[in-house]
């Protein structure tokens, strides 16, 4: 936890946007892997770390897709309308 706190302090001081959740989970994974080995971690996708780690890539990708669909829908239905009020 101390390492995570120092990391967050330095990142905030340098105005670098970081996620506290990612820092804590990454710190716990790192300390556990170095201290006892990765075999004691639950890497299951449904109830373990694989689901958490994959969500770090899946969530932004799905958000981008939703944003593009929303933008294009708005652009072509409202902004492209001949009746612009």
PDB file of N, CA and C in Angstrom:
ATOM      1  N   UNK A   1       0.817  -1.188   0.000  1.00  0.00           N
ATOM      2  CA  UNK A   1       0.000   0.000   0.000  1.00  0.00           C
ATOM      3  C   UNK A   1       0.871   1.268   0.000  1.00  0.00           C
ATOM      4  N   UNK A   2       2.000   1.185   0.676  1.00  0.00           N
ATOM      5  CA  UNK A   2       2.878   2.347   0.688  1.00  0.00           C
ATOM      6  C   UNK A   2       3.394   2.654  -0.713  1.00  0.00           C
ATOM      7  N   UNK A   3       3.777   1.614  -1.434  1.00  0.00           N
ATOM      8  CA  UNK A   3       4.253   1.795  -2.807  1.00  0.00           C
ATOM      9  C   UNK A   3       3.188   2.401  -3.696  1.00  0.00           C
ATOM     10  N   UNK A   4       1.951   1.945  -3.525  1.00  0.00           N
ATOM     11  CA  UNK A   4       0.834   2.490  -4.308  1.00  0.00           C
ATOM     12  C   UNK A   4       0.612   3.956  -3.965  1.00  0.00           C
ATOM     13  N   UNK A   5       0.717   4.288  -2.677  1.00  0.00           N
ATOM     14  CA  UNK A   5       0.528   5.674  -2.252  1.00  0.00           C
ATOM     15  C   UNK A   5       1.616   6.577  -2.831  1.00  0.00           C
ATOM     16  N   UNK A   6       2.854   6.108  -2.824  1.00  0.00           N
ATOM     17  CA  UNK A   6       3.957   6.891  -3.393  1.00  0.00           C
ATOM     18  C   UNK A   6       3.758   7.068  -4.893  1.00  0.00           C
ATOM     19  N   UNK A   7       3.377   5.979  -5.572  1.00  0.00           N
ATOM     20  CA  UNK A   7       3.124   6.052  -7.010  1.00  0.00           C
ATOM     21  C   UNK A   7       2.027   7.068  -7.314  1.00  0.00           C
ATOM     22  N   UNK A   8       0.931   7.029  -6.565  1.00  0.00           N
ATOM     23  CA  UNK A   8      -0.174   7.961  -6.801  1.00  0.00           C
ATOM     24  C   UNK A   8       0.262   9.405  -6.515  1.00  0.00           C
ATOM     25  N   UNK A   9       1.056   9.602  -5.472  1.00  0.00           N
ATOM     26  CA  UNK A   9       1.539  10.943  -5.147  1.00  0.00           C
ATOM     27  C   UNK A   9       2.410  11.497  -6.268  1.00  0.00           C
ATOM     28  N   UNK A  10       3.348  10.685  -6.750  1.00  0.00           N
ATOM     29  CA  UNK A  10       4.246  11.137  -7.821  1.00  0.00           C
ATOM     30  C   UNK A  10       3.460  11.405  -9.100  1.00  0.00           C
ATOM     31  N   UNK A  11       2.543  10.506  -9.446  1.00  0.00           N
ATOM     32  CA  UNK A  11       1.746  10.690 -10.661  1.00  0.00           C
ATOM     33  C   UNK A  11       0.884  11.942 -10.565  1.00  0.00           C
ATOM     34  N   UNK A  12       0.288  12.172  -9.414  1.00  0.00           N
ATOM     35  CA  UNK A  12      -0.533  13.370  -9.228  1.00  0.00           C
ATOM     36  C   UNK A  12       0.325  14.624  -9.283  1.00  0.00           C
ATOM     37  N   UNK A  13       1.489  14.581  -8.654  1.00  0.00           N
ATOM     38  CA  UNK A  13       2.396  15.732  -8.669  1.00  0.00           C
ATOM     39  C   UNK A  13       2.850  16.066 -10.088  1.00  0.00           C
ATOM     40  N   UNK A  14       3.046  15.044 -10.912  1.00  0.00           N
ATOM     41  CA  UNK A  14       3.474  15.245 -12.301  1.00  0.00           C
ATOM     42  C   UNK A  14       2.299  15.451 -13.248  1.00  0.00           C
ATOM     43  N   UNK A  15       1.090  15.524 -12.713  1.00  0.00           N
ATOM     44  CA  UNK A  15      -0.140  15.725 -13.498  1.00  0.00           C
ATOM     45  C   UNK A  15      -0.347  14.613 -14.526  1.00  0.00           C
ATOM     46  N   UNK A  16      -0.039  13.381 -14.120  1.00  0.00           N
ATOM     47  CA  UNK A  16      -0.247  12.215 -14.982  1.00  0.00           C
ATOM     48  C   UNK A  16      -1.539  11.533 -14.537  1.00  0.00           C
ATOM     49  N   UNK A  17      -2.504  11.390 -15.432  1.00  0.00           N
ATOM     50  CA  UNK A  17      -3.754  10.728 -15.034  1.00  0.00           C
ATOM     51  C   UNK A  17      -3.546   9.220 -14.875  1.00  0.00           C
ATOM     52  N   UNK A  18      -3.810   8.718 -13.691  1.00  0.00           N
ATOM     53  CA  UNK A  18      -3.680   7.284 -13.419  1.00  0.00           C
ATOM     54  C   UNK A  18      -4.904   6.809 -12.652  1.00  0.00           C
ATOM     55  N   UNK A  19      -5.121   5.511 -12.648  1.00  0.00           N
ATOM     56  CA  UNK A  19      -6.250   4.911 -11.954  1.00  0.00           C
ATOM     57  C   UNK A  19      -5.782   4.300 -10.639  1.00  0.00           C
ATOM     58  N   UNK A  20      -6.421   4.691  -9.552  1.00  0.00           N
ATOM     59  CA  UNK A  20      -6.088   4.134  -8.248  1.00  0.00           C
ATOM     60  C   UNK A  20      -6.359   2.638  -8.220  1.00  0.00           C
ATOM     61  N   UNK A  21      -7.468   2.227  -8.808  1.00  0.00           N
ATOM     62  CA  UNK A  21      -7.817   0.806  -8.836  1.00  0.00           C
ATOM     63  C   UNK A  21      -6.761  -0.008  -9.566  1.00  0.00           C
ATOM     64  N   UNK A  22      -6.317   0.470 -10.713  1.00  0.00           N
ATOM     65  CA  UNK A  22      -5.284  -0.245 -11.465  1.00  0.00           C
ATOM     66  C   UNK A  22      -3.991  -0.313 -10.666  1.00  0.00           C
ATOM     67  N   UNK A  23      -3.652   0.758  -9.982  1.00  0.00           N
ATOM     68  CA  UNK A  23      -2.421   0.779  -9.196  1.00  0.00           C
ATOM     69  C   UNK A  23      -2.487  -0.216  -8.043  1.00  0.00           C
ATOM     70  N   UNK A  24      -3.619  -0.275  -7.359  1.00  0.00           N
ATOM     71  CA  UNK A  24      -3.759  -1.194  -6.227  1.00  0.00           C
ATOM     72  C   UNK A  24      -3.740  -2.646  -6.700  1.00  0.00           C
ATOM     73  N   UNK A  25      -4.538  -2.964  -7.711  1.00  0.00           N
ATOM     74  CA  UNK A  25      -4.579  -4.342  -8.221  1.00  0.00           C
ATOM     75  C   UNK A  25      -3.213  -4.750  -8.764  1.00  0.00           C
ATOM     76  N   UNK A  26      -2.578  -3.878  -9.530  1.00  0.00           N
ATOM     77  CA  UNK A  26      -1.249  -4.181 -10.056  1.00  0.00           C
ATOM     78  C   UNK A  26      -0.224  -4.372  -8.953  1.00  0.00           C
ATOM     79  N   UNK A  27      -0.308  -3.549  -7.921  1.00  0.00           N
ATOM     80  CA  UNK A  27       0.607  -3.686  -6.787  1.00  0.00           C
ATOM     81  C   UNK A  27       0.423  -4.999  -6.048  1.00  0.00           C
ATOM     82  N   UNK A  28      -0.826  -5.382  -5.829  1.00  0.00           N
ATOM     83  CA  UNK A  28      -1.106  -6.648  -5.145  1.00  0.00           C
ATOM     84  C   UNK A  28      -0.621  -7.830  -5.980  1.00  0.00           C
ATOM     85  N   UNK A  29      -0.877  -7.788  -7.283  1.00  0.00           N
ATOM     86  CA  UNK A  29      -0.416  -8.866  -8.164  1.00  0.00           C
ATOM     87  C   UNK A  29       1.111  -8.938  -8.149  1.00  0.00           C
ATOM     88  N   UNK A  30       1.776  -7.787  -8.243  1.00  0.00           N
ATOM     89  CA  UNK A  30       3.236  -7.767  -8.264  1.00  0.00           C
ATOM     90  C   UNK A  30       3.857  -8.279  -6.981  1.00  0.00           C
ATOM     91  N   UNK A  31       3.368  -7.806  -5.841  1.00  0.00           N
ATOM     92  CA  UNK A  31       3.925  -8.230  -4.555  1.00  0.00           C
ATOM     93  C   UNK A  31       3.683  -9.718  -4.324  1.00  0.00           C
ATOM     94  N   UNK A  32       2.481 -10.185  -4.650  1.00  0.00           N
ATOM     95  CA  UNK A  32       2.174 -11.608  -4.472  1.00  0.00           C
ATOM     96  C   UNK A  32       3.032 -12.474  -5.381  1.00  0.00           C
ATOM     97  N   UNK A  33       3.184 -12.062  -6.631  1.00  0.00           N
ATOM     98  CA  UNK A  33       3.979 -12.843  -7.578  1.00  0.00           C
ATOM     99  C   UNK A  33       5.441 -12.919  -7.146  1.00  0.00           C
ATOM    100  N   UNK A  34       5.998 -11.816  -6.693  1.00  0.00           N
ATOM    101  CA  UNK A  34       7.398 -11.810  -6.264  1.00  0.00           C
ATOM    102  C   UNK A  34       7.566 -12.537  -4.930  1.00  0.00           C
ATOM    103  N   UNK A  35       6.615 -12.306  -4.004  1.00  0.00           N
ATOM    104  CA  UNK A  35       6.742 -12.891  -2.667  1.00  0.00           C
ATOM    105  C   UNK A  35       6.511 -14.386  -2.604  1.00  0.00           C
ATOM    106  N   UNK A  36       5.461 -14.875  -3.241  1.00  0.00           N
ATOM    107  CA  UNK A  36       5.089 -16.282  -3.115  1.00  0.00           C
ATOM    108  C   UNK A  36       5.079 -17.010  -4.445  1.00  0.00           C
ATOM    109  N   UNK A  37       4.962 -16.272  -5.531  1.00  0.00           N
ATOM    110  CA  UNK A  37       4.885 -16.895  -6.852  1.00  0.00           C
ATOM    111  C   UNK A  37       3.488 -16.765  -7.429  1.00  0.00           C
ATOM    112  N   UNK A  38       3.415 -16.747  -8.738  1.00  0.00           N
ATOM    113  CA  UNK A  38       2.136 -16.543  -9.414  1.00  0.00           C
ATOM    114  C   UNK A  38       1.170 -17.702  -9.294  1.00  0.00           C
ATOM    115  N   UNK A  39       1.654 -18.862  -8.819  1.00  0.00           N
ATOM    116  CA  UNK A  39       0.784 -20.034  -8.712  1.00  0.00           C
ATOM    117  C   UNK A  39      -0.321 -19.852  -7.672  1.00  0.00           C
ATOM    118  N   UNK A  40      -0.141 -18.959  -6.706  1.00  0.00           N
ATOM    119  CA  UNK A  40      -1.149 -18.801  -5.660  1.00  0.00           C
ATOM    120  C   UNK A  40      -2.251 -17.814  -6.061  1.00  0.00           C
ATOM    121  N   UNK A  41      -2.114 -17.158  -7.202  1.00  0.00           N
ATOM    122  CA  UNK A  41      -3.141 -16.225  -7.669  1.00  0.00           C
ATOM    123  C   UNK A  41      -4.212 -16.968  -8.456  1.00  0.00           C
ATOM    124  N   UNK A  42      -5.441 -16.503  -8.337  1.00  0.00           N
ATOM    125  CA  UNK A  42      -6.556 -17.091  -9.078  1.00  0.00           C
ATOM    126  C   UNK A  42      -6.622 -16.405 -10.436  1.00  0.00           C
ATOM    127  N   UNK A  43      -6.172 -17.081 -11.478  1.00  0.00           N
ATOM    128  CA  UNK A  43      -6.148 -16.510 -12.821  1.00  0.00           C
ATOM    129  C   UNK A  43      -7.388 -16.864 -13.628  1.00  0.00           C
ATOM    130  N   UNK A  44      -8.430 -17.391 -12.973  1.00  0.00           N
ATOM    131  CA  UNK A  44      -9.670 -17.758 -13.657  1.00  0.00           C
ATOM    132  C   UNK A  44     -10.308 -16.519 -14.279  1.00  0.00           C
ATOM    133  N   UNK A  45     -10.953 -16.704 -15.432  1.00  0.00           N
ATOM    134  CA  UNK A  45     -11.551 -15.564 -16.134  1.00  0.00           C
ATOM    135  C   UNK A  45     -12.810 -15.058 -15.432  1.00  0.00           C
ATOM    136  N   UNK A  46     -13.673 -15.968 -14.955  1.00  0.00           N
ATOM    137  CA  UNK A  46     -14.946 -15.540 -14.364  1.00  0.00           C
ATOM    138  C   UNK A  46     -14.790 -14.970 -12.964  1.00  0.00           C
ATOM    139  N   UNK A  47     -14.001 -15.602 -12.122  1.00  0.00           N
ATOM    140  CA  UNK A  47     -13.903 -15.178 -10.725  1.00  0.00           C
ATOM    141  C   UNK A  47     -12.488 -14.792 -10.313  1.00  0.00           C
ATOM    142  N   UNK A  48     -11.642 -14.519 -11.272  1.00  0.00           N
ATOM    143  CA  UNK A  48     -10.261 -14.241 -10.916  1.00  0.00           C
ATOM    144  C   UNK A  48      -9.684 -13.034 -11.621  1.00  0.00           C
ATOM    145  N   UNK A  49      -8.379 -13.002 -11.644  1.00  0.00           N
ATOM    146  CA  UNK A  49      -7.656 -11.846 -12.166  1.00  0.00           C
ATOM    147  C   UNK A  49      -7.726 -11.700 -13.675  1.00  0.00           C
ATOM    148  N   UNK A  50      -7.918 -12.790 -14.393  1.00  0.00           N
ATOM    149  CA  UNK A  50      -7.991 -12.689 -15.855  1.00  0.00           C
ATOM    150  C   UNK A  50      -9.168 -11.822 -16.285  1.00  0.00           C
ATOM    151  N   UNK A  51     -10.273 -11.918 -15.576  1.00  0.00           N
ATOM    152  CA  UNK A  51     -11.425 -11.070 -15.877  1.00  0.00           C
ATOM    153  C   UNK A  51     -11.143  -9.601 -15.604  1.00  0.00           C
ATOM    154  N   UNK A  52     -10.432  -9.334 -14.513  1.00  0.00           N
ATOM    155  CA  UNK A  52     -10.095  -7.950 -14.166  1.00  0.00           C
ATOM    156  C   UNK A  52      -9.126  -7.367 -15.191  1.00  0.00           C
ATOM    157  N   UNK A  53      -8.069  -8.100 -15.486  1.00  0.00           N
ATOM    158  CA  UNK A  53      -7.055  -7.606 -16.416  1.00  0.00           C
ATOM    159  C   UNK A  53      -7.632  -7.431 -17.815  1.00  0.00           C
ATOM    160  N   UNK A  54      -8.445  -8.375 -18.261  1.00  0.00           N
ATOM    161  CA  UNK A  54      -9.031  -8.244 -19.600  1.00  0.00           C
ATOM    162  C   UNK A  54     -10.011  -7.078 -19.671  1.00  0.00           C
ATOM    163  N   UNK A  55     -10.656  -6.759 -18.554  1.00  0.00           N
ATOM    164  CA  UNK A  55     -11.583  -5.618 -18.567  1.00  0.00           C
ATOM    165  C   UNK A  55     -10.854  -4.299 -18.797  1.00  0.00           C
ATOM    166  N   UNK A  56      -9.567  -4.249 -18.481  1.00  0.00           N
ATOM    167  CA  UNK A  56      -8.786  -3.036 -18.720  1.00  0.00           C
ATOM    168  C   UNK A  56      -8.646  -2.756 -20.204  1.00  0.00           C
ATOM    169  N   UNK A  57      -8.721  -3.766 -21.035  1.00  0.00           N
ATOM    170  CA  UNK A  57      -8.640  -3.579 -22.486  1.00  0.00           C
ATOM    171  C   UNK A  57     -10.020  -3.575 -23.127  1.00  0.00           C
ATOM    172  N   UNK A  58     -10.917  -4.404 -22.610  1.00  0.00           N
ATOM    173  CA  UNK A  58     -12.246  -4.537 -23.219  1.00  0.00           C
ATOM    174  C   UNK A  58     -13.100  -3.290 -22.986  1.00  0.00           C
ATOM    175  N   UNK A  59     -13.083  -2.750 -21.779  1.00  0.00           N
ATOM    176  CA  UNK A  59     -13.930  -1.586 -21.464  1.00  0.00           C
ATOM    177  C   UNK A  59     -13.628  -0.368 -22.332  1.00  0.00           C
ATOM    178  N   UNK A  60     -12.368   0.048 -22.468  1.00  0.00           N
ATOM    179  CA  UNK A  60     -12.098   1.189 -23.345  1.00  0.00           C
ATOM    180  C   UNK A  60     -12.466   0.920 -24.799  1.00  0.00           C
ATOM    181  N   UNK A  61     -12.242  -0.310 -25.258  1.00  0.00           N
ATOM    182  CA  UNK A  61     -12.580  -0.635 -26.651  1.00  0.00           C
ATOM    183  C   UNK A  61     -14.083  -0.535 -26.876  1.00  0.00           C
ATOM    184  N   UNK A  62     -14.872  -1.096 -25.968  1.00  0.00           N
ATOM    185  CA  UNK A  62     -16.329  -1.008 -26.100  1.00  0.00           C
ATOM    186  C   UNK A  62     -16.812   0.436 -25.959  1.00  0.00           C
ATOM    187  N   UNK A  63     -16.166   1.210 -25.102  1.00  0.00           N
ATOM    188  CA  UNK A  63     -16.530   2.623 -24.953  1.00  0.00           C
ATOM    189  C   UNK A  63     -16.258   3.402 -26.231  1.00  0.00           C
ATOM    190  N   UNK A  64     -15.138   3.106 -26.875  1.00  0.00           N
ATOM    191  CA  UNK A  64     -14.830   3.769 -28.150  1.00  0.00           C
ATOM    192  C   UNK A  64     -15.874   3.434 -29.202  1.00  0.00           C
ATOM    193  N   UNK A  65     -16.240   2.165 -29.283  1.00  0.00           N
ATOM    194  CA  UNK A  65     -17.253   1.750 -30.258  1.00  0.00           C
ATOM    195  C   UNK A  65     -18.580   2.439 -29.972  1.00  0.00           C
ATOM    196  N   UNK A  66     -18.990   2.479 -28.709  1.00  0.00           N
ATOM    197  CA  UNK A  66     -20.243   3.143 -28.348  1.00  0.00           C
ATOM    198  C   UNK A  66     -20.178   4.633 -28.665  1.00  0.00           C
ATOM    199  N   UNK A  67     -19.034   5.260 -28.428  1.00  0.00           N
ATOM    200  CA  UNK A  67     -18.877   6.679 -28.737  1.00  0.00           C
ATOM    201  C   UNK A  67     -18.970   6.965 -30.222  1.00  0.00           C
ATOM    202  N   UNK A  68     -18.337   6.123 -31.035  1.00  0.00           N
ATOM    203  CA  UNK A  68     -18.391   6.305 -32.491  1.00  0.00           C
ATOM    204  C   UNK A  68     -19.810   6.115 -33.001  1.00  0.00           C
ATOM    205  N   UNK A  69     -20.493   5.081 -32.517  1.00  0.00           N
ATOM    206  CA  UNK A  69     -21.880   4.841 -32.936  1.00  0.00           C
ATOM    207  C   UNK A  69     -22.767   6.016 -32.534  1.00  0.00           C
ATOM    208  N   UNK A  70     -22.590   6.515 -31.319  1.00  0.00           N
ATOM    209  CA  UNK A  70     -23.374   7.656 -30.845  1.00  0.00           C
ATOM    210  C   UNK A  70     -23.082   8.903 -31.672  1.00  0.00           C
ATOM    211  N   UNK A  71     -21.800   9.165 -31.934  1.00  0.00           N
ATOM    212  CA  UNK A  71     -21.424  10.330 -32.729  1.00  0.00           C
ATOM    213  C   UNK A  71     -22.004  10.253 -34.136  1.00  0.00           C
ATOM    214  N   UNK A  72     -21.818   9.112 -34.791  1.00  0.00           N
ATOM    215  CA  UNK A  72     -22.307   8.979 -36.164  1.00  0.00           C
ATOM    216  C   UNK A  72     -23.827   9.055 -36.222  1.00  0.00           C
ATOM    217  N   UNK A  73     -24.494   8.448 -35.249  1.00  0.00           N
ATOM    218  CA  UNK A  73     -25.951   8.530 -35.209  1.00  0.00           C
ATOM    219  C   UNK A  73     -26.429   9.959 -35.048  1.00  0.00           C
ATOM    220  N   UNK A  74     -25.787  10.697 -34.159  1.00  0.00           N
ATOM    221  CA  UNK A  74     -26.143  12.103 -33.955  1.00  0.00           C
ATOM    222  C   UNK A  74     -25.799  12.936 -35.177  1.00  0.00           C
ATOM    223  N   UNK A  75     -24.643  12.689 -35.743  1.00  0.00           N
ATOM    224  CA  UNK A  75     -24.185  13.469 -36.886  1.00  0.00           C
ATOM    225  C   UNK A  75     -25.134  13.327 -38.076  1.00  0.00           C
ATOM    226  N   UNK A  76     -25.513  12.107 -38.379  1.00  0.00           N
ATOM    227  CA  UNK A  76     -26.331  11.885 -39.578  1.00  0.00           C
ATOM    228  C   UNK A  76     -27.820  12.132 -39.352  1.00  0.00           C
ATOM    229  N   UNK A  77     -28.314  11.999 -38.126  1.00  0.00           N
ATOM    230  CA  UNK A  77     -29.749  12.216 -37.904  1.00  0.00           C
ATOM    231  C   UNK A  77     -30.066  13.653 -37.516  1.00  0.00           C
ATOM    232  N   UNK A  78     -29.280  14.232 -36.648  1.00  0.00           N
ATOM    233  CA  UNK A  78     -29.586  15.584 -36.164  1.00  0.00           C
ATOM    234  C   UNK A  78     -28.789  16.638 -36.920  1.00  0.00           C
ATOM    235  N   UNK A  79     -27.475  16.477 -36.979  1.00  0.00           N
ATOM    236  CA  UNK A  79     -26.637  17.490 -37.620  1.00  0.00           C
ATOM    237  C   UNK A  79     -26.829  17.519 -39.136  1.00  0.00           C
ATOM    238  N   UNK A  80     -27.171  16.390 -39.725  1.00  0.00           N
ATOM    239  CA  UNK A  80     -27.364  16.328 -41.169  1.00  0.00           C
ATOM    240  C   UNK A  80     -28.786  16.640 -41.599  1.00  0.00           C
ATOM    241  N   UNK A  81     -29.625  16.971 -40.637  1.00  0.00           N
ATOM    242  CA  UNK A  81     -31.028  17.249 -40.958  1.00  0.00           C
ATOM    243  C   UNK A  81     -31.165  18.557 -41.727  1.00  0.00           C
ATOM    244  N   UNK A  82     -32.129  18.609 -42.637  1.00  0.00           N
ATOM    245  CA  UNK A  82     -32.369  19.836 -43.400  1.00  0.00           C
ATOM    246  C   UNK A  82     -33.125  20.860 -42.571  1.00  0.00           C
ATOM    247  N   UNK A  83     -33.764  20.405 -41.507  1.00  0.00           N
ATOM    248  CA  UNK A  83     -34.521  21.297 -40.619  1.00  0.00           C
ATOM    249  C   UNK A  83     -33.685  21.551 -39.371  1.00  0.00           C
ATOM    250  N   UNK A  84     -32.753  22.442 -39.458  1.00  0.00           N
ATOM    251  CA  UNK A  84     -31.829  22.695 -38.351  1.00  0.00           C
ATOM    252  C   UNK A  84     -32.348  23.738 -37.377  1.00  0.00           C
ATOM    253  N   UNK A  85     -33.590  24.001 -37.410  1.00  0.00           N
ATOM    254  CA  UNK A  85     -34.249  24.816 -36.434  1.00  0.00           C
ATOM    255  C   UNK A  85     -33.970  26.235 -36.432  1.00  0.00           C
TER     256      UNK A  85
END
